[in-house]
């Protein structure tokens, strides 16, 4: 995880503590990487705005 954080520090957003928990759950064998990926996509996906927004 340290290498990913080092690469991330080159200009990306800081990894949130919540995201770090997901990564650790993958490392611990609790989640598959596909599950983590989908959880992160769902978290950061912008919901469509309503027509009057």
PDB file of C-alpha atoms in Angstrom:
ATOM      1  CA  UNK A   1       0.000   0.000   0.000  1.00  0.00           C
ATOM      2  CA  UNK A   2       2.924   2.361   0.622  1.00  0.00           C
ATOM      3  CA  UNK A   3       3.870   2.282  -3.070  1.00  0.00           C
ATOM      4  CA  UNK A   4       0.315   3.189  -4.114  1.00  0.00           C
ATOM      5  CA  UNK A   5       0.285   6.068  -1.644  1.00  0.00           C
ATOM      6  CA  UNK A   6       3.643   7.302  -2.974  1.00  0.00           C
ATOM      7  CA  UNK A   7       2.356   7.259  -6.557  1.00  0.00           C
ATOM      8  CA  UNK A   8      -0.851   8.936  -5.409  1.00  0.00           C
ATOM      9  CA  UNK A   9       1.135  11.758  -3.791  1.00  0.00           C
ATOM     10  CA  UNK A  10       2.355  12.876  -7.217  1.00  0.00           C
ATOM     11  CA  UNK A  11      -0.798  14.884  -7.761  1.00  0.00           C
ATOM     12  CA  UNK A  12      -3.873  12.826  -7.027  1.00  0.00           C
ATOM     13  CA  UNK A  13      -6.306  13.321  -4.178  1.00  0.00           C
ATOM     14  CA  UNK A  14      -5.309  11.993  -0.777  1.00  0.00           C
ATOM     15  CA  UNK A  15      -6.583   8.469  -0.097  1.00  0.00           C
ATOM     16  CA  UNK A  16      -9.398   8.750   2.425  1.00  0.00           C
ATOM     17  CA  UNK A  17      -9.334   6.704   5.625  1.00  0.00           C
ATOM     18  CA  UNK A  18     -12.515   4.945   4.439  1.00  0.00           C
ATOM     19  CA  UNK A  19     -10.804   3.925   1.190  1.00  0.00           C
ATOM     20  CA  UNK A  20      -7.763   2.711   3.122  1.00  0.00           C
ATOM     21  CA  UNK A  21     -10.083   0.437   5.107  1.00  0.00           C
ATOM     22  CA  UNK A  22     -11.390  -1.063   1.853  1.00  0.00           C
ATOM     23  CA  UNK A  23      -7.845  -1.660   0.600  1.00  0.00           C
ATOM     24  CA  UNK A  24      -6.877  -3.290   3.877  1.00  0.00           C
ATOM     25  CA  UNK A  25      -9.939  -5.555   3.715  1.00  0.00           C
ATOM     26  CA  UNK A  26      -8.700  -6.721   0.308  1.00  0.00           C
ATOM     27  CA  UNK A  27      -5.193  -7.307   1.655  1.00  0.00           C
ATOM     28  CA  UNK A  28      -6.697  -9.270   4.552  1.00  0.00           C
ATOM     29  CA  UNK A  29      -8.598 -11.468   2.107  1.00  0.00           C
ATOM     30  CA  UNK A  30     -12.052 -10.228   3.057  1.00  0.00           C
ATOM     31  CA  UNK A  31     -12.844  -8.614  -0.321  1.00  0.00           C
ATOM     32  CA  UNK A  32     -11.877  -9.373  -3.902  1.00  0.00           C
ATOM     33  CA  UNK A  33     -10.264  -6.517  -5.836  1.00  0.00           C
ATOM     34  CA  UNK A  34     -13.313  -6.419  -8.127  1.00  0.00           C
ATOM     35  CA  UNK A  35     -15.509  -5.778  -5.088  1.00  0.00           C
ATOM     36  CA  UNK A  36     -13.260  -2.972  -3.873  1.00  0.00           C
ATOM     37  CA  UNK A  37     -13.160  -1.451  -7.344  1.00  0.00           C
ATOM     38  CA  UNK A  38     -16.942  -1.497  -7.668  1.00  0.00           C
ATOM     39  CA  UNK A  39     -17.396  -0.039  -4.183  1.00  0.00           C
ATOM     40  CA  UNK A  40     -15.060   2.836  -5.049  1.00  0.00           C
ATOM     41  CA  UNK A  41     -16.733   3.445  -8.415  1.00  0.00           C
ATOM     42  CA  UNK A  42     -20.126   3.575  -6.726  1.00  0.00           C
ATOM     43  CA  UNK A  43     -18.808   5.901  -4.029  1.00  0.00           C
ATOM     44  CA  UNK A  44     -17.296   8.421  -6.417  1.00  0.00           C
ATOM     45  CA  UNK A  45     -19.791   8.176  -9.271  1.00  0.00           C
ATOM     46  CA  UNK A  46     -21.697  11.401  -9.552  1.00  0.00           C
ATOM     47  CA  UNK A  47     -25.423  10.928  -9.465  1.00  0.00           C
ATOM     48  CA  UNK A  48     -27.290  12.564 -12.346  1.00  0.00           C
ATOM     49  CA  UNK A  49     -28.720  15.943 -11.510  1.00  0.00           C
ATOM     50  CA  UNK A  50     -32.446  16.529 -11.587  1.00  0.00           C
ATOM     51  CA  UNK A  51     -33.628  18.779 -14.462  1.00  0.00           C
ATOM     52  CA  UNK A  52     -34.270  21.712 -12.105  1.00  0.00           C
ATOM     53  CA  UNK A  53     -30.907  21.534 -10.285  1.00  0.00           C
TER      54      UNK A  53
END
